XYZ file of C-alpha atoms in Angstrom:
582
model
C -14.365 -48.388 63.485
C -13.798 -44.413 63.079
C -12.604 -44.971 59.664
C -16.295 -46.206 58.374
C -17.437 -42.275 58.755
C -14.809 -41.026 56.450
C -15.867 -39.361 53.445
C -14.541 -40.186 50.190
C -11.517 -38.117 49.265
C -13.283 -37.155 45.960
C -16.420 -36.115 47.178
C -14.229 -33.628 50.123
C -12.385 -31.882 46.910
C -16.244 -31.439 45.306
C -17.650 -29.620 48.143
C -14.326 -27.616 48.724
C -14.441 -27.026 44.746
C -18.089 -25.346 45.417
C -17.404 -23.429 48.778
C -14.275 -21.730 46.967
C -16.831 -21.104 43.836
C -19.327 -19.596 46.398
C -16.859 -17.082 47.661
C -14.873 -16.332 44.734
C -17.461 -15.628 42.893
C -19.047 -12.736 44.398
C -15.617 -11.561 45.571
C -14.942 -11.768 41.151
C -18.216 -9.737 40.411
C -17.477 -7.052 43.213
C -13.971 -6.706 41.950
C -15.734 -6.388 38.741
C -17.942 -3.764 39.665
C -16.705 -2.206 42.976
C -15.930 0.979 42.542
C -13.079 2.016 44.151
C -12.411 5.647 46.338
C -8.885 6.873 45.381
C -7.446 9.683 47.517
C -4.461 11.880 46.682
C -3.023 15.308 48.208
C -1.576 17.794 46.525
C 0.472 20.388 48.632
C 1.158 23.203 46.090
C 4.511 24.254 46.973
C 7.636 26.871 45.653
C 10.144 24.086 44.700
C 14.016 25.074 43.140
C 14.504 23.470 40.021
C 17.367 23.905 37.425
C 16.958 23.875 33.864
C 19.482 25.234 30.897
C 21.866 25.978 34.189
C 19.939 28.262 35.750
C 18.005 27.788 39.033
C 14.225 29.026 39.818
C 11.602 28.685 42.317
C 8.896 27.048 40.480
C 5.444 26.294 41.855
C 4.645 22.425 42.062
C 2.646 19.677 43.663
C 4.380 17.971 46.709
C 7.518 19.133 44.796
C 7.540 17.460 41.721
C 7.671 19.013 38.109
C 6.152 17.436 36.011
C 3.544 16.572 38.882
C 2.230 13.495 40.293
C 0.449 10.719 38.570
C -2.908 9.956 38.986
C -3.527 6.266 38.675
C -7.547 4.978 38.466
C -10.381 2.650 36.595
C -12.813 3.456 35.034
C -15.608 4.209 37.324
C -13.572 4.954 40.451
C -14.132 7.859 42.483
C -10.734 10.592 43.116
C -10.869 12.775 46.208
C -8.228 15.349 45.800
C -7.238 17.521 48.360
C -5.349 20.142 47.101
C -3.518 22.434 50.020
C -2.382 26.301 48.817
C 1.486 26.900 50.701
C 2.206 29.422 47.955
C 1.523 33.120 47.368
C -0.593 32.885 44.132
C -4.195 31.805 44.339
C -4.863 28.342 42.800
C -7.235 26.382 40.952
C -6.971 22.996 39.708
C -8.453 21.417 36.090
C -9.066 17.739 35.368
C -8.755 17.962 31.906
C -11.041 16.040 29.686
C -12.923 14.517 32.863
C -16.894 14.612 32.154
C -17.730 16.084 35.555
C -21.075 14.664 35.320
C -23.011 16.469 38.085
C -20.050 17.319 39.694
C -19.094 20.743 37.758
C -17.948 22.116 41.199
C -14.773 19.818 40.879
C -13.754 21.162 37.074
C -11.579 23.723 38.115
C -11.005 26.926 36.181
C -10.957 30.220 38.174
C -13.850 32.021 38.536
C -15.719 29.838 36.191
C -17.267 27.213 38.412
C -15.011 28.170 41.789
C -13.432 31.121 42.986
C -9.410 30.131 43.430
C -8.331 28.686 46.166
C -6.350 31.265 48.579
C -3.323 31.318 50.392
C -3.454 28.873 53.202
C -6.912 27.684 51.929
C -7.455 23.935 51.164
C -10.340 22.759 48.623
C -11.078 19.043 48.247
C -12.093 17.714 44.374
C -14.310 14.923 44.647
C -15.611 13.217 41.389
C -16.525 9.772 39.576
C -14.903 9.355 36.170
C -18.025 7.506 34.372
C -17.641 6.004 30.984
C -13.923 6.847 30.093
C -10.925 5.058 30.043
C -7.040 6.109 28.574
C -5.062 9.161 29.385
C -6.137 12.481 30.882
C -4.517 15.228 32.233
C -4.709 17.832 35.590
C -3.331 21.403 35.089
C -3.035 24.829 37.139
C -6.426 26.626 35.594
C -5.513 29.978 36.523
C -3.104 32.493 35.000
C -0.179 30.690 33.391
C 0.722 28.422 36.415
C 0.103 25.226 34.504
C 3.096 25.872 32.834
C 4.471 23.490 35.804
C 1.446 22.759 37.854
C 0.130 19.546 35.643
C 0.460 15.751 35.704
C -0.731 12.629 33.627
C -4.225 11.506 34.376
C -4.250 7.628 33.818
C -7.588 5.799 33.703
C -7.086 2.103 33.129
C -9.731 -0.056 32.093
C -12.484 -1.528 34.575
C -11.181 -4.990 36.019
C -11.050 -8.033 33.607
C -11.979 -5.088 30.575
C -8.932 -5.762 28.287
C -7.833 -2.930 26.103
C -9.226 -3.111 22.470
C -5.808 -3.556 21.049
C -2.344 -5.831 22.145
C -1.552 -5.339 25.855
C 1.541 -3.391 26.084
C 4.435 -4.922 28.444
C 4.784 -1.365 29.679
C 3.124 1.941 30.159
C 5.165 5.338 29.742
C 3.450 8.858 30.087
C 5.172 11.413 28.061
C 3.779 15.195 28.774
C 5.698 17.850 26.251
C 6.038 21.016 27.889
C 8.381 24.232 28.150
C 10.397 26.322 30.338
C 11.113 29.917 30.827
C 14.141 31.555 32.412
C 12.141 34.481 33.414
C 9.524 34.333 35.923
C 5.925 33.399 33.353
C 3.445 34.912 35.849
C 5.517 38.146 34.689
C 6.084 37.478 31.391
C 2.355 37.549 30.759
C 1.789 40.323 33.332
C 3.865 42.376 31.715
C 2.411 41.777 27.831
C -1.322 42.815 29.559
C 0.484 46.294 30.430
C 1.941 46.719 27.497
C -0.514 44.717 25.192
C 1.760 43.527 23.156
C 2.665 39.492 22.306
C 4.507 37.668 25.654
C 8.107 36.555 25.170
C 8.334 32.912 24.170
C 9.474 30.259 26.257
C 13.676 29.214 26.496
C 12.951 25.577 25.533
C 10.679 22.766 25.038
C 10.219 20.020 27.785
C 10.195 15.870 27.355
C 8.785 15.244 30.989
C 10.127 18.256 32.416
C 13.505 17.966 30.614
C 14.675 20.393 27.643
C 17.674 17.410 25.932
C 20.979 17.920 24.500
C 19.766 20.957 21.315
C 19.858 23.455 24.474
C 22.925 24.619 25.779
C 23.916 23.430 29.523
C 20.589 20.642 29.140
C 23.047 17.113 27.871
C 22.246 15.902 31.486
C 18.608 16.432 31.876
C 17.670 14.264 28.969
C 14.217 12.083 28.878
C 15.563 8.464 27.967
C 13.124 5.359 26.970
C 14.831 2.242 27.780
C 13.047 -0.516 25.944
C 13.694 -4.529 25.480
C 13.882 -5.871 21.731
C 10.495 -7.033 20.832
C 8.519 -5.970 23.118
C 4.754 -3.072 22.443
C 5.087 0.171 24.801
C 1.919 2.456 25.194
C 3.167 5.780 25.589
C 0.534 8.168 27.124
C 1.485 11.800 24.934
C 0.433 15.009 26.804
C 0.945 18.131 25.308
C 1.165 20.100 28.234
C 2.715 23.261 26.559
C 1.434 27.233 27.202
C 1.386 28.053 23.421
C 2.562 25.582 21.011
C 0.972 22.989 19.145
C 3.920 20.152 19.109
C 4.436 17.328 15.933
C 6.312 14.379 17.926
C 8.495 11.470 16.485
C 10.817 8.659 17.285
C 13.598 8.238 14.525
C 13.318 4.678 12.963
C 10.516 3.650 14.737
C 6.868 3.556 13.615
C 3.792 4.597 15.968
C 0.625 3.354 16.215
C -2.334 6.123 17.389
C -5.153 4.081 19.339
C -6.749 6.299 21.772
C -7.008 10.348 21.670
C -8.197 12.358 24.459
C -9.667 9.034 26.592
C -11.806 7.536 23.348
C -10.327 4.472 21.496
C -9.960 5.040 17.898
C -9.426 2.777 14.465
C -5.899 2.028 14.976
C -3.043 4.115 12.098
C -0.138 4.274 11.955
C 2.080 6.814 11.571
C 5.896 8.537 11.316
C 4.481 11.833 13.273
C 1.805 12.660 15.727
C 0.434 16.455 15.831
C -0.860 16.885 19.039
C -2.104 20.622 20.464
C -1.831 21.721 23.934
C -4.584 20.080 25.870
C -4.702 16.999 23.490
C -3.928 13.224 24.773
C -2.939 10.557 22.888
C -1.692 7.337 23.019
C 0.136 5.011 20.479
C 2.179 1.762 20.709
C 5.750 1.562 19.855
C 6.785 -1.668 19.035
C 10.296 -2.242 19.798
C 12.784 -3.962 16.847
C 12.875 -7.683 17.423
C 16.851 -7.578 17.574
C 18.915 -5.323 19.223
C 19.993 -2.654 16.951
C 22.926 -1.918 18.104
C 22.252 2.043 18.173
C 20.026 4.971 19.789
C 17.435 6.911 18.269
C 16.497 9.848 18.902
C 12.466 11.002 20.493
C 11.938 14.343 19.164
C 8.992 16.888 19.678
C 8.754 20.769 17.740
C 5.728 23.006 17.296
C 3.581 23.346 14.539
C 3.050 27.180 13.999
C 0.955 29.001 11.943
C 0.524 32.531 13.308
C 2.068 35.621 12.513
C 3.436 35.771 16.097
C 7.291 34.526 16.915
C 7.115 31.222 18.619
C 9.956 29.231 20.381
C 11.104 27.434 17.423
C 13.233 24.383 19.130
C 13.440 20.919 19.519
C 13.427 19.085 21.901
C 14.931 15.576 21.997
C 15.236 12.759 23.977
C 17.052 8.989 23.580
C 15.485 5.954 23.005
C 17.371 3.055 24.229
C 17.436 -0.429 23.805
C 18.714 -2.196 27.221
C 21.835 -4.851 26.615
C 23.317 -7.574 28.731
C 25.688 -6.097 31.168
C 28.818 -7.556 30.002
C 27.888 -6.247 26.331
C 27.103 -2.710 27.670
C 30.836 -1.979 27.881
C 31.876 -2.515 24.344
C 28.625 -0.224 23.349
C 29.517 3.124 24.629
C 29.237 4.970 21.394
C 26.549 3.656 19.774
C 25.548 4.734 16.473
C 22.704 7.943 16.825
C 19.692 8.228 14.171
C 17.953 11.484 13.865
C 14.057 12.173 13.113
C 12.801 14.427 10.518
C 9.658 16.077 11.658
C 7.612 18.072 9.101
C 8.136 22.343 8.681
C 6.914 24.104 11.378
C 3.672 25.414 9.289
C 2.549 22.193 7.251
C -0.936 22.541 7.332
C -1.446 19.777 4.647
C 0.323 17.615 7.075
C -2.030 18.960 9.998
C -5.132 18.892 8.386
C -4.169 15.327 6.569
C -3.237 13.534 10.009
C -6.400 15.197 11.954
C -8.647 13.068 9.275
C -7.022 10.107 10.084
C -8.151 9.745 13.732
C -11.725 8.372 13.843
C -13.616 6.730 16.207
C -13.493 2.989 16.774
C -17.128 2.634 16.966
C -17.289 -0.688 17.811
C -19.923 -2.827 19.562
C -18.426 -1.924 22.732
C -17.276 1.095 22.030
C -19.873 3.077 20.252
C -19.865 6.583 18.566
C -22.927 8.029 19.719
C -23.419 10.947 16.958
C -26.522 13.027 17.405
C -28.117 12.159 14.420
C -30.528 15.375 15.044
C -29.477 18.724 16.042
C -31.655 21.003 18.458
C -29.244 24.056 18.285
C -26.935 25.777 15.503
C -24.233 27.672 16.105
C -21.635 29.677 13.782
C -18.266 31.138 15.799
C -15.499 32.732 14.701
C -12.782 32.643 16.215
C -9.266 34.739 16.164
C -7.310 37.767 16.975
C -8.390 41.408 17.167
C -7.494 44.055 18.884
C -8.498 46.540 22.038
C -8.424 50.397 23.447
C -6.507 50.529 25.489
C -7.307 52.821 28.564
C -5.647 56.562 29.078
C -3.716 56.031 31.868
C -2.245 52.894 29.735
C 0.361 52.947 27.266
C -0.143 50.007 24.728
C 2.004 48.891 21.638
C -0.571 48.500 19.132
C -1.874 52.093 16.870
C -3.689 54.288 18.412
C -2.769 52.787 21.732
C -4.329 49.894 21.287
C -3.969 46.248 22.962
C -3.723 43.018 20.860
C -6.578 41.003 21.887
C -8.721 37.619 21.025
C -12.232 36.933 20.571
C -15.396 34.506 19.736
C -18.110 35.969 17.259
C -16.227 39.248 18.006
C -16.762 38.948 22.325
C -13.266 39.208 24.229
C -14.441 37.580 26.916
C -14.233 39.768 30.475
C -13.299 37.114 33.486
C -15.387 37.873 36.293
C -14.916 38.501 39.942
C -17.111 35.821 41.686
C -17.473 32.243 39.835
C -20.045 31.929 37.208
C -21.135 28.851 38.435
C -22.451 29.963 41.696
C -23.997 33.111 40.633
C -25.899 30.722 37.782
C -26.940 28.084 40.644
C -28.074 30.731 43.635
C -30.166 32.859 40.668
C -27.134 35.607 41.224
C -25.906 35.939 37.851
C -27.098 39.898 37.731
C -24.016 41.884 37.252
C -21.783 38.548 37.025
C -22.435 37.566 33.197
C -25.350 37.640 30.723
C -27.002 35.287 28.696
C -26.685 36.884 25.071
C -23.518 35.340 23.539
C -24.269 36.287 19.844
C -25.130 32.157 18.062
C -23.100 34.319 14.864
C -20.983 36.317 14.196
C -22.122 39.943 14.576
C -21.215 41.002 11.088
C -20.373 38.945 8.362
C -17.026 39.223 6.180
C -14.707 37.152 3.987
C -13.359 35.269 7.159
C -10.164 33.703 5.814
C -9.801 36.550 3.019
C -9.360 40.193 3.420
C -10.073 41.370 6.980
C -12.689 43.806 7.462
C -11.370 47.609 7.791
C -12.800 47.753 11.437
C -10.907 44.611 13.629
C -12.104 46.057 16.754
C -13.494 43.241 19.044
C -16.116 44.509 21.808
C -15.860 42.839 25.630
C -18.334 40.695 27.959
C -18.516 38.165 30.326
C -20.985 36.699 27.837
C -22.680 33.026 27.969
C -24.968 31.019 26.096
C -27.849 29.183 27.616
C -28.737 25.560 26.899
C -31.514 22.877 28.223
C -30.757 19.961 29.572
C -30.866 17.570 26.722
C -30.139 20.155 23.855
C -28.260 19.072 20.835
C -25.906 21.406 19.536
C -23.911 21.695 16.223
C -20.883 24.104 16.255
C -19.174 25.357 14.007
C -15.652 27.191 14.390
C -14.219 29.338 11.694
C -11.213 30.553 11.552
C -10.355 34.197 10.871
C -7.535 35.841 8.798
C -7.529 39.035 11.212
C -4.088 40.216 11.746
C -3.273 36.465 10.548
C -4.779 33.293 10.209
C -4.061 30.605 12.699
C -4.814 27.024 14.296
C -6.418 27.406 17.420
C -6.796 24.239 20.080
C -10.476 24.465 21.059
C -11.566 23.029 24.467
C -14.713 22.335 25.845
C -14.889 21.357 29.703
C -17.561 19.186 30.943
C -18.443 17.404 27.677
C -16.997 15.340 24.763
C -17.853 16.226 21.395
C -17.742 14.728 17.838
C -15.566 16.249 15.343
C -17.890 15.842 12.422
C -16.763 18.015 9.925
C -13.394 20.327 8.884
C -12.012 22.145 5.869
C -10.144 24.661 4.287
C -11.323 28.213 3.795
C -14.779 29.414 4.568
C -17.402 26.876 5.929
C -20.398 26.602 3.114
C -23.888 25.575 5.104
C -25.270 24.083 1.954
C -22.693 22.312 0.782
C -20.601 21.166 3.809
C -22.874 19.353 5.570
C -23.267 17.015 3.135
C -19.992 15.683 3.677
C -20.371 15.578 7.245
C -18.832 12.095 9.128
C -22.153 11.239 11.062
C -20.770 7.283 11.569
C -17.441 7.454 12.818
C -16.465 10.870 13.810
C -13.596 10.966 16.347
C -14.747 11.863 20.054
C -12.311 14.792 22.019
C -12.414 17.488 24.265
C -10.131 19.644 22.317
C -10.232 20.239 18.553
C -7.372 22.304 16.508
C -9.743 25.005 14.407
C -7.199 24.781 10.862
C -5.978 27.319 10.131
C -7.234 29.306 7.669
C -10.356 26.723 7.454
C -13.322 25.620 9.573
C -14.226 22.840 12.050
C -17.823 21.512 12.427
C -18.828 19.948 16.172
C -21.358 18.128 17.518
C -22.485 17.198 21.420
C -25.300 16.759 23.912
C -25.667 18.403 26.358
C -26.516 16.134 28.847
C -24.562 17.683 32.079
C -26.091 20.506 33.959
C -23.697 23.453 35.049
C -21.847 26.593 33.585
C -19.091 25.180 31.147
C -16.030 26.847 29.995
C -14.918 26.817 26.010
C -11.708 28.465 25.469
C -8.653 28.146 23.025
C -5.574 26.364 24.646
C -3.119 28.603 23.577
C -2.716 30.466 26.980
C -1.993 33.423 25.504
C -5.225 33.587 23.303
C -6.904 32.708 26.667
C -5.752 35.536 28.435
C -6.557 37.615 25.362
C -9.993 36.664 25.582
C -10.722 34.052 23.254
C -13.180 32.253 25.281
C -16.794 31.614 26.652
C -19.251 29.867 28.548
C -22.368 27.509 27.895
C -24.914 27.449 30.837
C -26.397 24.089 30.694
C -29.264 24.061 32.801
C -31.380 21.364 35.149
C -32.964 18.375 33.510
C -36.460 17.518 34.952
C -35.782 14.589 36.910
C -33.715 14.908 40.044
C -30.678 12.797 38.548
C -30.488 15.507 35.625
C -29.914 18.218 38.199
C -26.722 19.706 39.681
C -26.145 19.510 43.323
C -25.380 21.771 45.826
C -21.826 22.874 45.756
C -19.721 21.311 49.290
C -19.431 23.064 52.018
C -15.555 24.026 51.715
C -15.762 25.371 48.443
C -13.491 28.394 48.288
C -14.916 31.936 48.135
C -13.979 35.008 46.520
């Protein structure tokens, strides 16, 4: 009798079938779209740490060097708490991040926040809108990113595929160096002097110098990959003051992202990355086991008349064998890699041209077509009085120094930022950073007879919405040079470079206006020009400074003042309540 009210079996599985649908589905979309809160803290602490055998107390986060990883999608929010144990003041840069409305969170000292103190805690809270790829965090004070900084990874939104082969595994490599001596000194003590800091001891695969150095075959990065299979490795160049060229003997690379953009797939022997640049390429392991080791290798490119730490640093890749083989392979055969002379600008200038946008359907390069806003900079080294009580290196006791449009750039006391959003900025900074250069002189020819730069804590002044073409020229004062620009806040479009003096009527016309790659640092050539372009569509005070650190601390730097759009989501916020004061 019960039997007759029994469904049939089929029509049970349909309406399960749908119920499942009805959940999943929503649970699918919110996946999709959720955006996800990711919280980290950072507990900067003294740490001991030996390198080329000597042991120092360096200052890290939660005792790691390199630093923790920071792992999110596209679209998720990061709340940071960063906690001060150590005697120097801190501040903390998410390099490359937009910031969008949240310029309180960007980081560099005195800029948009006053350092955070001694026992002090600040909390970074931001969205990371619209990018995807590898990033970077770094110390934005002083030189203490030297070992305060750590990989930034932003992965893809959930069920977004990258727009190239999924690798079977993901390896950040950040090239740094190390110094014996005590950096927080080193440059100290070339400010009192003003003469050029000593150069670092050795360059750094993830924190470790390699075999070249003496007392370093031990603390040696090593890649261990499986025949056949495609690694992304996430490249950093994390380094003070070199601009690194990077290779893996035998192997080729393929570049597909730089700074968090995707670009038209090359590849390539060699990558030239500068400090503050990201960029990631696939290795594709050989399909057999070759039956030797080759060697990852990473030296700068220099092109200044100052001495640089000319070393290399090396590191193993490894292809993993079947236990009972790895006995009989002790001594495997070694291959070297031949990177190109430390001052090949044909290379430099001839691999920067390569990387272009992908500008796909998806992934759009949105050029401004138009420009609001043209400005001219040039940018190198001069030099300084120094004052009477001071006895300086240079003639006439002078001080080598660096400049924009001829402005060494004064770091003030309180942050810019604040004094710009509570109508303050009287006696912080003013608003007349020269759009060109004050006097006008065969740039990369024969330097003027006067290389005396003048100082400010100068910034320029944009509205919301303003499109701006830059253009940075090189200078041939005491020496021409390649300088990594970097622009918080915003990406920009590298639309133009060349050798030599930039020509306004001529140069334009051969401006890339289609594909142009996207960054947030740009090597100025050496000797030559580089032509930018970006909106600025992000209210706040926004640093621009080279990524040398010592140029930095020379004063080769600046500030845009980007100002409040009209509708309320075009302005900035109020900053939080624990931001840190001076």
């Amino acid at each position: 009798m019960g039997s007759a009210y029994l469904l049939p079996s089929s029509f049970l599985k349909a309406i399960l079938l749908m119920l499942c649908a009805l959940w999943i589905l929503p649970q699918m979309t919110l996946a999709k779209h959720a955006r996800v809160t990711r919280h980290y803290k950072f507990n900067i602490q003294m740490q001991n740490v030996t390198r080329l055998c000597q042991t120092k107390n360096i200052v890290t986060v939660n005792g790691q060097y390199p630093g923790p990883r920071i792992i999110a999608r596209e679209g998720d929010r990061l709340v940071i708490k960063v906690v001060n144990h150590v005697q120097y003041n801190i501040s903390i840069h998410w390099h490359g991040v937009r910031q969008l409305k949240s310029g309180w969170a960007d980081g560099p000292a005195y800029i948009t926040q006053c350092p955070i103190q001694t026992g002090q805690t600040y909390v970074y809270n931001f969205t990371l809108t619209g990018q995807r790829g590898t990033l970077w965090w770094h110390a934005h004070i002083s030189w203490l990113r030297v070992t305060l900084h750590g990989p930034i990874v932003i992965l893809p939104k959930r069920h977004d595929s990258y727009p190239f082969p999924h690798p079977f595994k993901e390896v950040p490599i950040l090239l740094g160096d190390w110094w014996k001596a005590d950096t927080e000194t080193v440059i100290n003590q070339a400010m009192t002097t003003g003469s050029a800091p000593n150069v670092s001891d050795a360059h750094t695969i993830n924190g470790l110098p390699g075999p070249l150095y003496n007392c370093s075959a031990k603390d040696t990065f090593k890649l261990k990959v499986k025949p056949g299979k495609t690694y992304l490795l996430r490249l950093i160049n994390a380094a003070l003051n070199d601009e690194m060229f990077f290779s893996i003997a035998n192997h080729t690379l393929t570049v597909v992202e730089a700074d968090a953009v995707y670009v038209k797939p090359f590849k390539t022997n060699i990558v030239l990355i500068t400090p503050g640049q990201t960029t990631n390429v696939l290795l594709t392991a050989k399909s057999q086991h070759p039956n030797a080791s080759f060697v990852i290798a990473a030296r700068p490119y220099a092109t200044g008349p100052a001495a640089f730490d000319n070393t290399t640093t090396t590191g193993l890749l490894e292809y993993k064998t079947k236990a009972s083989l790895s006995k009989f392979n002790t001594k495997l055969p070694l291959f070297r890699t031949v990177l190109p002379k430390f001052n090949d600008t044909v290379f430099a200038m001839n691999f920067n041209k390569k990387v272009r946008s992908l500008n796909s359907a998806k992934f759009p390069a949105k050029v401004p077509k138009t420009v609001d806003r043209r400005f001219f900079f040039t940018v190198g080294i001069a030099i300084l009085p120094c004052s009477n009580n001071q006895n300086c290196s240079g003639p006439n006791n002078t001080r080598v120094a660096a400049s924009i449009n001829n402005v060494s750039f004064v770091m003030p006391n309180t942050a810019m930022l604040q004094a710009h959003f509570f109508n303050k900025s009287k006696g912080v900074f003013t608003t007349d950073f020269p759009a060109n250069p004050p006097v006008k002189f065969n740039y990369t020819g024969t330097p003027p007879s006067n290389i005396m730069a003048t100082t400010g804590t100068k910034a320029v002044v944009l509205p919301y919405n303003t499109t701006v073409e830059l253009v940075l020229q090189d200078t041939s004062i005491i020496g021409a040079e390649s300088h990594p620009l970097h622009l918080h806040g915003f990406n920009f479009f590298i639309v133009g470079q060349g050798n030599g003096n930039f020509d306004p009527k001529n140069d334009p016309k051969n401006f890339n206006l289609v594909d142009p790659i996207e960054r947030n640092t740009a090597g100025v050539p050496s000797g030559g020009w580089v032509a930018i372009r970006f909106l600025a569509d992000n209210p706040g005070v926004w640093f621009m400074h080279c990524h040398l650190e010592v140029h930095t601390s020379w004063g080769l730097k600046m500030a845009w003042v980007v100002q409040d759009g009209k509708r309320r989501n075009h302005k900035l916020p109020p900053p939080p309540s624990d931001l840190p004061k001076c």
